[in-house]
């Protein structure tokens, strides 16, 4: 499972817009990465006139609790975290909730990608995350959210 490759060119569909806001959870034990991801997502939202509500969690345990208490349209999850790592958190969340999870990691080995896929992740992005990959993940989540309405 390689990093997500978005479609290029003018044929790329626009990010769907509508109510309610798209709810995204960013999970990473690094505060700097959580701040970076929030800023990148907010910038993407501004560029595409999209209403995003971005929350963050510093651990796999908090990610599971957040997903138990709130409905999200997309979760970006780091793989390597103390305590419950991203793979186990993904497995627990997917066992109880139908939310797309995109793993985000600097681990690039095929076995890491395979472990994430086995845990139920929907996508795997390599750090540093490219803007186009974030845009593609948000676009897919927005399309899923529109279909549920």
Tab-separated table of N, CA and C in Angstrom:
chain	number	residue	atom	x	y	z
A	1	UNK	N	0.862	-1.164	0.000
A	1	UNK	CA	0.000	0.000	0.000
A	1	UNK	C	0.905	1.221	0.000
A	2	UNK	N	0.992	1.890	-1.095
A	2	UNK	CA	1.861	3.056	-1.205
A	2	UNK	C	1.128	4.299	-0.764
A	3	UNK	N	1.862	5.409	-0.625
A	3	UNK	CA	1.231	6.685	-0.295
A	3	UNK	C	0.173	7.025	-1.325
A	4	UNK	N	-0.823	7.728	-0.915
A	4	UNK	CA	-1.950	8.078	-1.765
A	4	UNK	C	-1.481	8.976	-2.891
A	5	UNK	N	-1.882	8.688	-4.116
A	5	UNK	CA	-1.549	9.524	-5.250
A	5	UNK	C	-2.828	10.111	-5.800
A	6	UNK	N	-3.037	11.420	-5.627
A	6	UNK	CA	-4.260	12.035	-6.117
A	6	UNK	C	-4.232	12.164	-7.630
A	7	UNK	N	-5.417	12.303	-8.199
A	7	UNK	CA	-5.527	12.545	-9.622
A	7	UNK	C	-4.942	13.926	-9.912
A	8	UNK	N	-4.300	14.054	-11.053
A	8	UNK	CA	-3.712	15.327	-11.425
A	8	UNK	C	-4.493	15.933	-12.577
A	9	UNK	N	-4.397	17.245	-12.709
A	9	UNK	CA	-4.983	17.908	-13.863
A	9	UNK	C	-6.352	18.467	-13.597
A	10	UNK	N	-6.934	19.011	-14.642
A	10	UNK	CA	-8.217	19.698	-14.532
A	10	UNK	C	-9.372	18.756	-14.236
A	11	UNK	N	-9.189	17.469	-14.468
A	11	UNK	CA	-10.294	16.535	-14.244
A	11	UNK	C	-10.504	16.202	-12.778
A	12	UNK	N	-9.619	16.702	-11.903
A	12	UNK	CA	-9.752	16.414	-10.475
A	12	UNK	C	-11.043	17.048	-9.966
A	13	UNK	N	-11.930	16.260	-9.333
A	13	UNK	CA	-13.196	16.827	-8.855
A	13	UNK	C	-12.977	17.779	-7.691
A	14	UNK	N	-13.866	18.738	-7.602
A	14	UNK	CA	-13.817	19.698	-6.499
A	14	UNK	C	-14.200	19.012	-5.205
A	15	UNK	N	-13.771	19.594	-4.099
A	15	UNK	CA	-14.179	19.088	-2.794
A	15	UNK	C	-15.632	19.492	-2.582
A	16	UNK	N	-16.517	18.525	-2.325
A	16	UNK	CA	-17.920	18.866	-2.104
A	16	UNK	C	-18.079	19.776	-0.893
A	17	UNK	N	-19.035	20.689	-0.983
A	17	UNK	CA	-19.304	21.611	0.110
A	17	UNK	C	-20.735	21.405	0.573
A	18	UNK	N	-20.988	21.707	1.798
A	18	UNK	CA	-22.344	21.579	2.311
A	18	UNK	C	-22.361	21.557	3.820
A	19	UNK	N	-23.553	21.475	4.376
A	19	UNK	CA	-23.734	21.429	5.820
A	19	UNK	C	-23.900	19.992	6.232
A	20	UNK	N	-23.553	19.637	7.408
A	20	UNK	CA	-22.801	20.354	8.436
A	20	UNK	C	-21.308	20.338	8.105
A	21	UNK	N	-20.487	20.976	8.950
A	21	UNK	CA	-19.045	20.988	8.669
A	21	UNK	C	-18.468	19.575	8.708
A	22	UNK	N	-17.425	19.372	7.943
A	22	UNK	CA	-16.713	18.105	7.943
A	22	UNK	C	-15.904	18.027	9.232
A	23	UNK	N	-16.102	16.960	10.003
A	23	UNK	CA	-15.408	16.802	11.295
A	23	UNK	C	-14.205	15.887	11.111
A	24	UNK	N	-13.034	16.420	11.472
A	24	UNK	CA	-11.776	15.694	11.304
A	24	UNK	C	-11.054	15.616	12.638
A	25	UNK	N	-10.494	14.441	12.920
A	25	UNK	CA	-9.677	14.238	14.117
A	25	UNK	C	-8.248	13.964	13.674
A	26	UNK	N	-7.296	14.719	14.219
A	26	UNK	CA	-5.872	14.532	13.964
A	26	UNK	C	-5.250	13.959	15.230
A	27	UNK	N	-4.609	12.798	15.107
A	27	UNK	CA	-4.029	12.111	16.262
A	27	UNK	C	-2.523	11.966	16.060
A	28	UNK	N	-1.763	12.571	16.959
A	28	UNK	CA	-0.302	12.470	16.910
A	28	UNK	C	0.235	12.842	18.278
A	29	UNK	N	1.272	12.145	18.736
A	29	UNK	CA	1.833	12.469	20.044
A	29	UNK	C	2.690	13.727	20.001
A	30	UNK	N	3.020	14.221	18.824
A	30	UNK	CA	3.798	15.447	18.686
A	30	UNK	C	2.871	16.652	18.560
A	31	UNK	N	2.985	17.564	19.520
A	31	UNK	CA	2.157	18.767	19.467
A	31	UNK	C	2.457	19.574	18.207
A	32	UNK	N	3.728	19.618	17.816
A	32	UNK	CA	4.102	20.374	16.616
A	32	UNK	C	3.393	19.820	15.380
A	33	UNK	N	3.295	18.516	15.279
A	33	UNK	CA	2.621	17.912	14.119
A	33	UNK	C	1.121	18.156	14.188
A	34	UNK	N	0.539	18.076	15.380
A	34	UNK	CA	-0.902	18.371	15.499
A	34	UNK	C	-1.190	19.808	15.069
A	35	UNK	N	-0.354	20.749	15.506
A	35	UNK	CA	-0.529	22.157	15.135
A	35	UNK	C	-0.347	22.322	13.623
A	36	UNK	N	0.679	21.689	13.077
A	36	UNK	CA	0.936	21.756	11.636
A	36	UNK	C	-0.240	21.209	10.837
A	37	UNK	N	-0.724	20.035	11.213
A	37	UNK	CA	-1.836	19.405	10.480
A	37	UNK	C	-3.097	20.263	10.577
A	38	UNK	N	-3.383	20.793	11.748
A	38	UNK	CA	-4.561	21.658	11.911
A	38	UNK	C	-4.445	22.872	10.985
A	39	UNK	N	-3.260	23.500	10.960
A	39	UNK	CA	-3.054	24.677	10.113
A	39	UNK	C	-3.184	24.317	8.642
A	40	UNK	N	-2.612	23.189	8.234
A	40	UNK	CA	-2.710	22.753	6.837
A	40	UNK	C	-4.161	22.492	6.446
A	41	UNK	N	-4.897	21.835	7.322
A	41	UNK	CA	-6.307	21.539	7.024
A	41	UNK	C	-7.145	22.807	6.982
A	42	UNK	N	-6.874	23.736	7.890
A	42	UNK	CA	-7.608	25.011	7.880
A	42	UNK	C	-7.293	25.801	6.607
A	43	UNK	N	-6.036	25.768	6.163
A	43	UNK	CA	-5.647	26.434	4.928
A	43	UNK	C	-6.362	25.801	3.735
A	44	UNK	N	-6.406	24.488	3.720
A	44	UNK	CA	-7.129	23.770	2.670
A	44	UNK	C	-8.603	24.167	2.668
A	45	UNK	N	-9.181	24.255	3.846
A	45	UNK	CA	-10.592	24.647	3.966
A	45	UNK	C	-10.808	26.048	3.412
A	46	UNK	N	-9.918	26.974	3.761
A	46	UNK	CA	-10.043	28.342	3.260
A	46	UNK	C	-9.893	28.397	1.748
A	47	UNK	N	-8.932	27.658	1.211
A	47	UNK	CA	-8.687	27.653	-0.233
A	47	UNK	C	-9.882	27.117	-1.016
A	48	UNK	N	-10.625	26.210	-0.410
A	48	UNK	CA	-11.739	25.558	-1.110
A	48	UNK	C	-13.103	25.950	-0.540
A	49	UNK	N	-13.121	26.991	0.277
A	49	UNK	CA	-14.374	27.467	0.885
A	49	UNK	C	-15.137	26.297	1.509
A	50	UNK	N	-14.412	25.525	2.285
A	50	UNK	CA	-14.943	24.325	2.913
A	50	UNK	C	-15.050	24.548	4.410
A	51	UNK	N	-16.120	24.072	5.001
A	51	UNK	CA	-16.318	24.206	6.438
A	51	UNK	C	-15.787	22.952	7.126
A	52	UNK	N	-14.635	23.093	7.803
A	52	UNK	CA	-14.019	21.980	8.527
A	52	UNK	C	-14.008	22.271	10.015
A	53	UNK	N	-14.262	21.251	10.795
A	53	UNK	CA	-14.092	21.325	12.246
A	53	UNK	C	-12.990	20.316	12.570
A	54	UNK	N	-11.820	20.817	12.989
A	54	UNK	CA	-10.664	19.958	13.239
A	54	UNK	C	-10.409	19.875	14.732
A	55	UNK	N	-10.363	18.651	15.241
A	55	UNK	CA	-10.004	18.393	16.629
A	55	UNK	C	-8.712	17.595	16.639
A	56	UNK	N	-8.026	17.605	17.770
A	56	UNK	CA	-6.781	16.857	17.876
A	56	UNK	C	-6.785	16.000	19.135
A	57	UNK	N	-5.961	14.958	19.084
A	57	UNK	CA	-5.757	14.086	20.239
A	57	UNK	C	-4.280	13.694	20.266
A	58	UNK	N	-3.676	13.633	21.464
A	58	UNK	CA	-2.251	13.347	21.565
A	58	UNK	C	-1.889	11.861	21.718
A	59	UNK	N	-2.889	10.978	21.702
A	59	UNK	CA	-2.585	9.565	21.934
A	59	UNK	C	-3.647	8.662	21.314
A	60	UNK	N	-3.273	7.400	21.161
A	60	UNK	CA	-4.222	6.417	20.670
A	60	UNK	C	-5.396	6.234	21.618
A	61	UNK	N	-5.109	6.279	22.923
A	61	UNK	CA	-6.187	6.138	23.907
A	61	UNK	C	-7.212	7.255	23.757
A	62	UNK	N	-6.717	8.491	23.614
A	62	UNK	CA	-7.639	9.620	23.453
A	62	UNK	C	-8.375	9.546	22.126
A	63	UNK	N	-7.723	9.040	21.097
A	63	UNK	CA	-8.386	8.897	19.797
A	63	UNK	C	-9.581	7.956	19.910
A	64	UNK	N	-9.391	6.838	20.590
A	64	UNK	CA	-10.492	5.884	20.777
A	64	UNK	C	-11.624	6.548	21.550
A	65	UNK	N	-11.291	7.256	22.633
A	65	UNK	CA	-12.315	7.942	23.431
A	65	UNK	C	-13.030	9.013	22.616
A	66	UNK	N	-12.290	9.780	21.839
A	66	UNK	CA	-12.919	10.810	20.995
A	66	UNK	C	-13.904	10.182	20.020
A	67	UNK	N	-13.502	9.090	19.384
A	67	UNK	CA	-14.381	8.434	18.409
A	67	UNK	C	-15.586	7.784	19.083
A	68	UNK	N	-15.441	7.375	20.338
A	68	UNK	CA	-16.581	6.836	21.078
A	68	UNK	C	-17.578	7.929	21.447
A	69	UNK	N	-17.097	9.164	21.569
A	69	UNK	CA	-17.951	10.259	22.028
A	69	UNK	C	-18.408	11.224	20.945
A	70	UNK	N	-17.792	11.171	19.766
A	70	UNK	CA	-18.127	12.102	18.685
A	70	UNK	C	-18.098	11.363	17.353
A	71	UNK	N	-18.880	11.832	16.415
A	71	UNK	CA	-18.861	11.285	15.059
A	71	UNK	C	-17.902	12.112	14.216
A	72	UNK	N	-16.949	11.447	13.593
A	72	UNK	CA	-15.987	12.111	12.722
A	72	UNK	C	-16.183	11.633	11.293
A	73	UNK	N	-15.821	12.500	10.361
A	73	UNK	CA	-15.867	12.153	8.946
A	73	UNK	C	-14.539	11.602	8.465
A	74	UNK	N	-13.462	11.878	9.225
A	74	UNK	CA	-12.122	11.437	8.844
A	74	UNK	C	-11.208	11.524	10.054
A	75	UNK	N	-10.322	10.531	10.177
A	75	UNK	CA	-9.296	10.541	11.223
A	75	UNK	C	-7.936	10.408	10.550
A	76	UNK	N	-7.020	11.327	10.882
A	76	UNK	CA	-5.621	11.198	10.503
A	76	UNK	C	-4.898	10.679	11.744
A	77	UNK	N	-4.232	9.515	11.634
A	77	UNK	CA	-3.661	8.835	12.798
A	77	UNK	C	-2.178	8.539	12.596
A	78	UNK	N	-1.345	9.027	13.508
A	78	UNK	CA	0.065	8.662	13.514
A	78	UNK	C	0.175	7.182	13.858
A	79	UNK	N	1.209	6.531	13.381
A	79	UNK	CA	1.395	5.105	13.662
A	79	UNK	C	2.141	4.896	14.969
A	80	UNK	N	3.265	5.591	15.140
A	80	UNK	CA	4.118	5.366	16.308
A	80	UNK	C	3.774	6.391	17.388
A	81	UNK	N	3.171	5.898	18.471
A	81	UNK	CA	2.840	6.727	19.630
A	81	UNK	C	3.025	5.878	20.876
A	82	UNK	N	3.370	6.498	22.010
A	82	UNK	CA	3.465	5.727	23.252
A	82	UNK	C	2.088	5.214	23.667
A	83	UNK	N	2.079	4.192	24.492
A	83	UNK	CA	0.793	3.615	24.911
A	83	UNK	C	0.188	2.839	23.749
A	84	UNK	N	-1.089	3.074	23.505
A	84	UNK	CA	-1.742	2.431	22.368
A	84	UNK	C	-1.268	3.148	21.109
A	85	UNK	N	-0.537	2.444	20.260
A	85	UNK	CA	-0.060	3.022	19.013
A	85	UNK	C	-1.194	3.167	18.010
A	86	UNK	N	-0.876	3.772	16.889
A	86	UNK	CA	-1.883	4.034	15.873
A	86	UNK	C	-2.521	2.792	15.292
A	87	UNK	N	-1.754	1.728	15.132
A	87	UNK	CA	-2.300	0.490	14.563
A	87	UNK	C	-3.379	-0.078	15.487
A	88	UNK	N	-3.079	-0.185	16.774
A	88	UNK	CA	-4.057	-0.723	17.725
A	88	UNK	C	-5.242	0.224	17.878
A	89	UNK	N	-4.993	1.526	17.921
A	89	UNK	CA	-6.101	2.490	18.016
A	89	UNK	C	-7.003	2.377	16.795
A	90	UNK	N	-6.406	2.227	15.620
A	90	UNK	CA	-7.184	2.046	14.393
A	90	UNK	C	-8.058	0.802	14.504
A	91	UNK	N	-7.474	-0.295	14.944
A	91	UNK	CA	-8.213	-1.562	15.090
A	91	UNK	C	-9.413	-1.386	16.028
A	92	UNK	N	-9.191	-0.725	17.165
A	92	UNK	CA	-10.271	-0.531	18.138
A	92	UNK	C	-11.361	0.393	17.596
A	93	UNK	N	-10.965	1.467	16.934
A	93	UNK	CA	-11.949	2.398	16.384
A	93	UNK	C	-12.761	1.722	15.288
A	94	UNK	N	-12.093	1.015	14.381
A	94	UNK	CA	-12.786	0.366	13.266
A	94	UNK	C	-13.736	-0.737	13.743
A	95	UNK	N	-13.431	-1.346	14.893
A	95	UNK	CA	-14.312	-2.389	15.429
A	95	UNK	C	-15.648	-1.809	15.881
A	96	UNK	N	-15.684	-0.501	16.171
A	96	UNK	CA	-16.903	0.112	16.719
A	96	UNK	C	-17.501	1.213	15.856
A	97	UNK	N	-16.720	1.763	14.923
A	97	UNK	CA	-17.201	2.929	14.178
A	97	UNK	C	-16.840	2.816	12.704
A	98	UNK	N	-17.704	3.335	11.867
A	98	UNK	CA	-17.468	3.342	10.433
A	98	UNK	C	-16.919	4.706	10.035
A	99	UNK	N	-15.674	4.966	10.393
A	99	UNK	CA	-15.024	6.241	10.083
A	99	UNK	C	-13.775	5.942	9.260
A	100	UNK	N	-13.546	6.691	8.189
A	100	UNK	CA	-12.314	6.492	7.429
A	100	UNK	C	-11.101	6.920	8.252
A	101	UNK	N	-10.083	6.080	8.260
A	101	UNK	CA	-8.854	6.387	8.983
A	101	UNK	C	-7.690	6.388	8.000
A	102	UNK	N	-6.979	7.498	7.992
A	102	UNK	CA	-5.769	7.634	7.189
A	102	UNK	C	-4.585	7.625	8.134
A	103	UNK	N	-3.747	6.611	8.004
A	103	UNK	CA	-2.546	6.538	8.817
A	103	UNK	C	-1.521	7.494	8.222
A	104	UNK	N	-0.766	8.178	9.098
A	104	UNK	CA	0.255	9.130	8.681
A	104	UNK	C	1.528	8.758	9.423
A	105	UNK	N	2.577	8.407	8.668
A	105	UNK	CA	3.768	7.904	9.347
A	105	UNK	C	5.033	8.109	8.524
A	106	UNK	N	6.145	8.126	9.231
A	106	UNK	CA	7.440	8.130	8.558
A	106	UNK	C	7.915	6.701	8.299
A	107	UNK	N	7.173	5.706	8.788
A	107	UNK	CA	7.500	4.301	8.526
A	107	UNK	C	7.072	3.965	7.106
A	108	UNK	N	8.019	3.534	6.294
A	108	UNK	CA	7.723	3.309	4.879
A	108	UNK	C	7.826	1.852	4.452
A	109	UNK	N	8.199	0.961	5.350
A	109	UNK	CA	8.371	-0.448	4.991
A	109	UNK	C	7.019	-1.075	4.636
A	110	UNK	N	7.046	-1.993	3.709
A	110	UNK	CA	5.814	-2.651	3.271
A	110	UNK	C	5.084	-3.327	4.434
A	111	UNK	N	5.840	-3.897	5.386
A	111	UNK	CA	5.181	-4.558	6.516
A	111	UNK	C	4.423	-3.562	7.398
A	112	UNK	N	4.886	-2.320	7.465
A	112	UNK	CA	4.154	-1.295	8.214
A	112	UNK	C	2.845	-0.948	7.504
A	113	UNK	N	2.916	-0.817	6.202
A	113	UNK	CA	1.708	-0.560	5.414
A	113	UNK	C	0.731	-1.725	5.544
A	114	UNK	N	1.262	-2.948	5.486
A	114	UNK	CA	0.414	-4.141	5.599
A	114	UNK	C	-0.255	-4.231	6.972
A	115	UNK	N	0.487	-3.907	8.037
A	115	UNK	CA	-0.085	-3.936	9.393
A	115	UNK	C	-1.213	-2.918	9.519
A	116	UNK	N	-1.024	-1.738	8.941
A	116	UNK	CA	-2.060	-0.707	8.990
A	116	UNK	C	-3.302	-1.167	8.228
A	117	UNK	N	-3.097	-1.742	7.063
A	117	UNK	CA	-4.227	-2.246	6.264
A	117	UNK	C	-4.961	-3.353	7.030
A	118	UNK	N	-4.227	-4.250	7.663
A	118	UNK	CA	-4.849	-5.334	8.435
A	118	UNK	C	-5.664	-4.789	9.612
A	119	UNK	N	-5.244	-3.650	10.153
A	119	UNK	CA	-5.965	-3.035	11.270
A	119	UNK	C	-7.222	-2.306	10.797
A	120	UNK	N	-7.347	-2.112	9.482
A	120	UNK	CA	-8.553	-1.494	8.942
A	120	UNK	C	-8.379	-0.096	8.386
A	121	UNK	N	-7.139	0.397	8.308
A	121	UNK	CA	-6.976	1.759	7.803
A	121	UNK	C	-7.383	1.823	6.339
A	122	UNK	N	-7.842	2.995	5.945
A	122	UNK	CA	-8.328	3.205	4.587
A	122	UNK	C	-7.264	3.777	3.662
A	123	UNK	N	-6.244	4.396	4.245
A	123	UNK	CA	-5.216	5.043	3.458
A	123	UNK	C	-3.972	5.181	4.333
A	124	UNK	N	-2.821	5.314	3.705
A	124	UNK	CA	-1.553	5.434	4.422
A	124	UNK	C	-0.733	6.506	3.729
A	125	UNK	N	-0.439	7.587	4.433
A	125	UNK	CA	0.345	8.678	3.880
A	125	UNK	C	1.702	8.741	4.564
A	126	UNK	N	2.716	8.994	3.755
A	126	UNK	CA	4.063	9.131	4.287
A	126	UNK	C	4.298	10.557	4.762
A	127	UNK	N	5.011	10.685	5.898
A	127	UNK	CA	5.436	11.996	6.378
A	127	UNK	C	6.709	12.365	5.630
A	128	UNK	N	6.918	13.602	5.289
A	128	UNK	CA	5.982	14.711	5.471
A	128	UNK	C	4.829	14.603	4.481
A	129	UNK	N	3.650	14.921	4.947
A	129	UNK	CA	2.439	14.787	4.140
A	129	UNK	C	2.389	15.906	3.104
A	130	UNK	N	2.087	15.518	1.890
A	130	UNK	CA	1.962	16.489	0.806
A	130	UNK	C	0.565	17.109	0.837
A	131	UNK	N	0.489	18.380	0.489
A	131	UNK	CA	-0.804	19.077	0.453
A	131	UNK	C	-1.804	18.352	-0.435
A	132	UNK	N	-1.355	17.872	-1.584
A	132	UNK	CA	-2.254	17.187	-2.513
A	132	UNK	C	-2.835	15.915	-1.892
A	133	UNK	N	-2.037	15.225	-1.074
A	133	UNK	CA	-2.534	14.008	-0.416
A	133	UNK	C	-3.577	14.346	0.645
A	134	UNK	N	-3.350	15.429	1.397
A	134	UNK	CA	-4.352	15.877	2.376
A	134	UNK	C	-5.642	16.255	1.660
A	135	UNK	N	-5.500	16.992	0.572
A	135	UNK	CA	-6.665	17.420	-0.192
A	135	UNK	C	-7.446	16.213	-0.697
A	136	UNK	N	-6.759	15.201	-1.203
A	136	UNK	CA	-7.433	14.012	-1.707
A	136	UNK	C	-8.173	13.281	-0.585
A	137	UNK	N	-7.544	13.154	0.574
A	137	UNK	CA	-8.194	12.471	1.702
A	137	UNK	C	-9.434	13.231	2.164
A	138	UNK	N	-9.332	14.561	2.238
A	138	UNK	CA	-10.479	15.377	2.653
A	138	UNK	C	-11.585	15.297	1.605
A	139	UNK	N	-11.208	15.329	0.329
A	139	UNK	CA	-12.200	15.223	-0.740
A	139	UNK	C	-12.991	13.910	-0.624
A	140	UNK	N	-12.275	12.811	-0.427
A	140	UNK	CA	-12.938	11.510	-0.295
A	140	UNK	C	-13.870	11.479	0.917
A	141	UNK	N	-13.425	12.048	2.026
A	141	UNK	CA	-14.273	12.099	3.237
A	141	UNK	C	-15.495	12.958	3.006
A	142	UNK	N	-15.335	14.067	2.309
A	142	UNK	CA	-16.469	14.954	2.022
A	142	UNK	C	-17.495	14.267	1.122
A	143	UNK	N	-17.016	13.520	0.155
A	143	UNK	CA	-17.936	12.780	-0.727
A	143	UNK	C	-18.704	11.743	0.077
A	144	UNK	N	-18.014	11.003	0.964
A	144	UNK	CA	-18.695	10.010	1.818
A	144	UNK	C	-19.736	10.685	2.709
A	145	UNK	N	-19.367	11.835	3.289
A	145	UNK	CA	-20.285	12.542	4.180
A	145	UNK	C	-21.513	13.010	3.424
A	146	UNK	N	-21.343	13.478	2.207
A	146	UNK	CA	-22.489	13.925	1.404
A	146	UNK	C	-23.425	12.762	1.093
A	147	UNK	N	-22.865	11.600	0.820
A	147	UNK	CA	-23.680	10.419	0.505
A	147	UNK	C	-24.529	9.987	1.707
A	148	UNK	N	-24.026	10.249	2.915
A	148	UNK	CA	-24.767	9.857	4.129
A	148	UNK	C	-25.938	10.799	4.403
A	149	UNK	N	-25.878	12.001	3.836
A	149	UNK	CA	-26.931	13.008	4.131
A	149	UNK	C	-28.193	12.715	3.368
